[in-house]
PDB file of C-alpha atoms in Angstrom:
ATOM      1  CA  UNK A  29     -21.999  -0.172  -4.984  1.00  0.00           C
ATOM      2  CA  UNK A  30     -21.267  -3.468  -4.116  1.00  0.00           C
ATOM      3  CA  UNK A  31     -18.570  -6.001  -4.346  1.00  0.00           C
ATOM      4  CA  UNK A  32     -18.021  -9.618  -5.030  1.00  0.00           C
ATOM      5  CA  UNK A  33     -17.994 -12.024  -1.723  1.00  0.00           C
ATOM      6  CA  UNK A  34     -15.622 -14.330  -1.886  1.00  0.00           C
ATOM      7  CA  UNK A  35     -15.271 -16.897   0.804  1.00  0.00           C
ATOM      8  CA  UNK A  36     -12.047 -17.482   2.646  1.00  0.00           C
ATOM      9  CA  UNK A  37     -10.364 -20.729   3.415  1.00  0.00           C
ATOM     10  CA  UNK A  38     -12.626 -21.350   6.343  1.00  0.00           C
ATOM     11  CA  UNK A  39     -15.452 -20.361   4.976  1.00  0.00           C
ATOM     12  CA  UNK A  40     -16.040 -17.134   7.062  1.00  0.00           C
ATOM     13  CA  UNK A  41     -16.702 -13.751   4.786  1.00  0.00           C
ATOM     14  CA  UNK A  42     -13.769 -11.550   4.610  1.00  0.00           C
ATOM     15  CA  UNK A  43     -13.927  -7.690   4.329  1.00  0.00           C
ATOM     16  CA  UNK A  44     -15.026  -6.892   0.953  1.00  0.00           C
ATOM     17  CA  UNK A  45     -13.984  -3.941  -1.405  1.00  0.00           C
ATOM     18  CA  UNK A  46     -16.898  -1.416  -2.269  1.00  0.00           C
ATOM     19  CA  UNK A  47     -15.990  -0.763  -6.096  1.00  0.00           C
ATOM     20  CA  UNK A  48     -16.125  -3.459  -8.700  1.00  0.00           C
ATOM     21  CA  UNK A  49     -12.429  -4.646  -9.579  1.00  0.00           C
ATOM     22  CA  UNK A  50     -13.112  -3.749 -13.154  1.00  0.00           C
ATOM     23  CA  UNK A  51     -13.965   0.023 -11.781  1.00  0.00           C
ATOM     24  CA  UNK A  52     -10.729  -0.135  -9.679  1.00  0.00           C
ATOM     25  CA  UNK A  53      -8.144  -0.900 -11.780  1.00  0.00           C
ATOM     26  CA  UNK A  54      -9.858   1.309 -14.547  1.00  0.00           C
ATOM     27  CA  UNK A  55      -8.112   4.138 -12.710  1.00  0.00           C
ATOM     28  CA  UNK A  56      -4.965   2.068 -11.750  1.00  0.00           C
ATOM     29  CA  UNK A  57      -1.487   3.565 -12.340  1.00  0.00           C
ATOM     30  CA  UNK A  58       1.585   1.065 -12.169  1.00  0.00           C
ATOM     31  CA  UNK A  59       4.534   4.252 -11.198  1.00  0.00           C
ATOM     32  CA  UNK A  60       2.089   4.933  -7.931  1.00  0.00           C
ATOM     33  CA  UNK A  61       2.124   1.241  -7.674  1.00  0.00           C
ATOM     34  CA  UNK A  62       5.991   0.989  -7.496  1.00  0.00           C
ATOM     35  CA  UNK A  63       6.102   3.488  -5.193  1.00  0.00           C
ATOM     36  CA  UNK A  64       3.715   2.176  -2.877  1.00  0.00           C
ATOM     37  CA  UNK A  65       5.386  -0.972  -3.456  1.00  0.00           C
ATOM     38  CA  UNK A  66       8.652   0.183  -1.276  1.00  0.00           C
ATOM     39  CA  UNK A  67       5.899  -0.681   1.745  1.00  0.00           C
ATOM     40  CA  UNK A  68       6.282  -4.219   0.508  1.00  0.00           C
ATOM     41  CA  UNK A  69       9.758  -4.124  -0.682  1.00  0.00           C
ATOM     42  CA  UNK A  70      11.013  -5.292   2.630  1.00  0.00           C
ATOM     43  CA  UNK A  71       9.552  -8.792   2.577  1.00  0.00           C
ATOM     44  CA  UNK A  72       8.720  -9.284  -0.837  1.00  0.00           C
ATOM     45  CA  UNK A  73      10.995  -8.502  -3.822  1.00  0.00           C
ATOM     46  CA  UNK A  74       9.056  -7.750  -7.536  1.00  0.00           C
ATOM     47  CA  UNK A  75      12.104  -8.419  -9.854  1.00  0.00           C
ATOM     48  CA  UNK A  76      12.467 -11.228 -11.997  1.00  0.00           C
ATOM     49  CA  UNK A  77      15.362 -14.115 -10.561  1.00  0.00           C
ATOM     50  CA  UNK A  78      15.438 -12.239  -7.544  1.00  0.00           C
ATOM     51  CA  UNK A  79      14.400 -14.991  -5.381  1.00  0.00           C
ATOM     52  CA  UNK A  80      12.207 -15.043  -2.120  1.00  0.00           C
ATOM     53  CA  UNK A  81      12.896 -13.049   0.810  1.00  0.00           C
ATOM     54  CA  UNK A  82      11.142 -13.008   4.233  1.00  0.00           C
ATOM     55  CA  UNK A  83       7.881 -13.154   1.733  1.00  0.00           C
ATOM     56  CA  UNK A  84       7.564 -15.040  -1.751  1.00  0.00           C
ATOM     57  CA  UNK A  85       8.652 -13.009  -4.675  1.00  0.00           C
ATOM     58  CA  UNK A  86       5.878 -11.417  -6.582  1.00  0.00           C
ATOM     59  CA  UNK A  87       7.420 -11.292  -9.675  1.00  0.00           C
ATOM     60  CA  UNK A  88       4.816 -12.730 -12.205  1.00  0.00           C
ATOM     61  CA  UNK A  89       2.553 -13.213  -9.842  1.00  0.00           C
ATOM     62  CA  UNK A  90      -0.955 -11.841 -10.942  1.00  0.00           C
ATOM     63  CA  UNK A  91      -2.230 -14.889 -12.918  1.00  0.00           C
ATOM     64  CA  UNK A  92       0.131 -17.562 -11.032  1.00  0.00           C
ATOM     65  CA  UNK A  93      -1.220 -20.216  -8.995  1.00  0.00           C
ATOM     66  CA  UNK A  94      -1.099 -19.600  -5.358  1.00  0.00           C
ATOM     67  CA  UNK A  95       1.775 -21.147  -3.471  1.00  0.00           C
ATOM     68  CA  UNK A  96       3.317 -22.318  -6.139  1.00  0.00           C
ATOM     69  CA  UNK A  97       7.044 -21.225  -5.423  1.00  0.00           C
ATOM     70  CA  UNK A  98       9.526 -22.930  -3.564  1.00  0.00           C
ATOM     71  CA  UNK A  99       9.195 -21.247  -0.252  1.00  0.00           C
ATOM     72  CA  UNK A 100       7.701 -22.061   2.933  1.00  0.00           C
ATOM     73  CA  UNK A 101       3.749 -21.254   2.801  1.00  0.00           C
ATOM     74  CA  UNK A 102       1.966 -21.350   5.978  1.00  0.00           C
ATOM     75  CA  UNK A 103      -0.742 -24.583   6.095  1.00  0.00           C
ATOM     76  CA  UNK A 104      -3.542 -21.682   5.457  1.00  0.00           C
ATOM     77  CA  UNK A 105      -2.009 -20.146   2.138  1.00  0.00           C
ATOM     78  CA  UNK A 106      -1.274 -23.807   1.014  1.00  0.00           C
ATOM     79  CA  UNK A 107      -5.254 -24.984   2.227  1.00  0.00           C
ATOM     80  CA  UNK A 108      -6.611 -21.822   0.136  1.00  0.00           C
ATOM     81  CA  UNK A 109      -4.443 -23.024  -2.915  1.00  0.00           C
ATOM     82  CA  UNK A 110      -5.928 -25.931  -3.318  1.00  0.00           C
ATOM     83  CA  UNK A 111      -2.999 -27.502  -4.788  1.00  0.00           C
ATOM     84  CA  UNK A 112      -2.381 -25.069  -7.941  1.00  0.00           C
ATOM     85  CA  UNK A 113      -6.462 -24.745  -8.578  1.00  0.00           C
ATOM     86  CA  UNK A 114      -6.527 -21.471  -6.943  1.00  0.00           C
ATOM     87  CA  UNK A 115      -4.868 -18.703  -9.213  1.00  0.00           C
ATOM     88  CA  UNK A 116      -3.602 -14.734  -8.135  1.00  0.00           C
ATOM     89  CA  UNK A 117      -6.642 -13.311 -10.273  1.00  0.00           C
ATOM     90  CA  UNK A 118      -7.642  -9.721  -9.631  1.00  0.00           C
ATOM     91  CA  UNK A 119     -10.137 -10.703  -7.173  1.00  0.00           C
ATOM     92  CA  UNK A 120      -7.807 -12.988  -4.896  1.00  0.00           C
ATOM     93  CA  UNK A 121      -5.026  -9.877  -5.205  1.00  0.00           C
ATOM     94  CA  UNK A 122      -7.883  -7.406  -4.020  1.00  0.00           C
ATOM     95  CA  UNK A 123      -9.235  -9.277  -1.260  1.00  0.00           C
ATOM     96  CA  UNK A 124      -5.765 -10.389   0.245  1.00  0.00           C
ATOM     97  CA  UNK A 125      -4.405  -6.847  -0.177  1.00  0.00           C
ATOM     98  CA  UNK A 126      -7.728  -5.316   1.944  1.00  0.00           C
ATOM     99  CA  UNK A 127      -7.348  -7.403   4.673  1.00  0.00           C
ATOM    100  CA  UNK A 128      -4.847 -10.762   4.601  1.00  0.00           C
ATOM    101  CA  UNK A 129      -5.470 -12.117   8.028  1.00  0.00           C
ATOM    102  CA  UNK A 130      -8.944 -11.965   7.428  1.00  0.00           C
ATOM    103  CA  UNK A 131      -9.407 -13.218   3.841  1.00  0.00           C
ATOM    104  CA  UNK A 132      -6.604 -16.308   4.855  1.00  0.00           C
ATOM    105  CA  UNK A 133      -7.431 -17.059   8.561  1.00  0.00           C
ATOM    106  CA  UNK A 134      -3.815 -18.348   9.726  1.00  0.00           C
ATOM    107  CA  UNK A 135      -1.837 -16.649   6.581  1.00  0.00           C
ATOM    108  CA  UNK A 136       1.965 -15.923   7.908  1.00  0.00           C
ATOM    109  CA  UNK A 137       1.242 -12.425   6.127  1.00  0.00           C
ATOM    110  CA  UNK A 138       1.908  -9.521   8.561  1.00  0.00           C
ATOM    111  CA  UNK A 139       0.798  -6.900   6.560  1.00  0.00           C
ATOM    112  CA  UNK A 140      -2.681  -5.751   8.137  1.00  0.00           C
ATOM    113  CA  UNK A 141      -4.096  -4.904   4.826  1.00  0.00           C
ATOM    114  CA  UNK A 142      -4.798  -1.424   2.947  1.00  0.00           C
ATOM    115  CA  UNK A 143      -8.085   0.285   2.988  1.00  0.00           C
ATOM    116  CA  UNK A 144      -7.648   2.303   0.222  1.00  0.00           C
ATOM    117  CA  UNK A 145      -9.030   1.232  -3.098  1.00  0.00           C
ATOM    118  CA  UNK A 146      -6.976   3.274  -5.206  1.00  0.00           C
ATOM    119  CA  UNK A 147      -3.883   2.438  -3.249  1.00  0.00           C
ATOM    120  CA  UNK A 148      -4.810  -1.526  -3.753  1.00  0.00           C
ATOM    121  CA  UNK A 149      -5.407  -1.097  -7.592  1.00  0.00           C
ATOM    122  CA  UNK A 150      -2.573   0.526  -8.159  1.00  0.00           C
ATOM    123  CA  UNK A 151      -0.153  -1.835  -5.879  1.00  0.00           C
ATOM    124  CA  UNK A 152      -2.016  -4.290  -8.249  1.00  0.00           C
ATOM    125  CA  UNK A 153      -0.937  -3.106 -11.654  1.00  0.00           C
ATOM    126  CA  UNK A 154       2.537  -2.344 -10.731  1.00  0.00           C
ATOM    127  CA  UNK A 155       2.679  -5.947  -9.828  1.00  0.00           C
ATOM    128  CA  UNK A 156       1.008  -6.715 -13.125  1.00  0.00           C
ATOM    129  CA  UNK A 157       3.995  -4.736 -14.765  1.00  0.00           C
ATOM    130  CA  UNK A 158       6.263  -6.824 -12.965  1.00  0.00           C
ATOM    131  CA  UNK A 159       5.646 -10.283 -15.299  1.00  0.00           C
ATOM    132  CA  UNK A 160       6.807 -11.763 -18.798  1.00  0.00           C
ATOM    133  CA  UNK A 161       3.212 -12.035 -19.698  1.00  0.00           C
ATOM    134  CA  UNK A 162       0.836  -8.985 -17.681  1.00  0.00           C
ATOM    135  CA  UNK A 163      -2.643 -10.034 -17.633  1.00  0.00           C
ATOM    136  CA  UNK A 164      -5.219  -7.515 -19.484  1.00  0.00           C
ATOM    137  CA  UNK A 165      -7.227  -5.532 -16.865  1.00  0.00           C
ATOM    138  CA  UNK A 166     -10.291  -6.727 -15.823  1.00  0.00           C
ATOM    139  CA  UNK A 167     -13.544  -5.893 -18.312  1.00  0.00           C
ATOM    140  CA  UNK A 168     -16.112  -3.904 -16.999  1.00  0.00           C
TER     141      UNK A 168
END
């Protein structure tokens, strides 16, 4: 099975996820997401009005443009933006969450990225939980 390639922000192809993102987050559950989420929790918060913390705060953000919050992106997350065109859609979320440094060369993310599918999808929907308007999943 084969996944999408998406190009990163300097054109170089980052690691790409095996299974489909529809197939993923078919099988996603949002209460393994929160708790794989505590991984995150010290950089990022996921509650609404909580404001930024080391990392942007993710509430709301599957769907959001990308580096749209008041807080200090690096030059790379603000390139791969592209001013607001560039949204958090289930692909972006996927690729970033496999392998950040690679997907956005020069991205002040420290995380080195998860391998595991299931773990991604699921990190994915709790964050989709986390919103005032969670996107429907992605159709196969």
């Amino acid at each position: 099975i084969e996944g999408e390639e998406v190009a990163s922000a300097d054109g170089a192809k980052p690691e790409v996820a095996a299974v489909p993102i529809a197939d993923l987050m078919a099988s996603a559950d949002p209460a393994r997401g929160e708790q794989l989420f505590k991984k995150c929790a010290s950089c990022h918060s996921a509650e609404k009005d909580a404001g930024n913390k080391v990392g942007p705060n993710l509430y709301g953000v599957v769907g959001r443009p990308i580096a749209q919050l008041d807080f200090g992106y690096s030059a790379a997350m603000k390139a791969f933006a592209e001013g607001g065109k560039q949204t958090w859609d289930w692909d972006h979320l996927n690729h970033f969450l496999l392998a950040p440094k690679k997907y956005i060369k020069g991205t002040a993310m420290g995380f080195a990225g998860d391998k595991k599918d299931q773990e991604r999808a699921d990190i994915m929907a709790y964050l989709n939980s986390k919103s005032d308007a969670p996107l429907p999943l992605p159709a196969k």
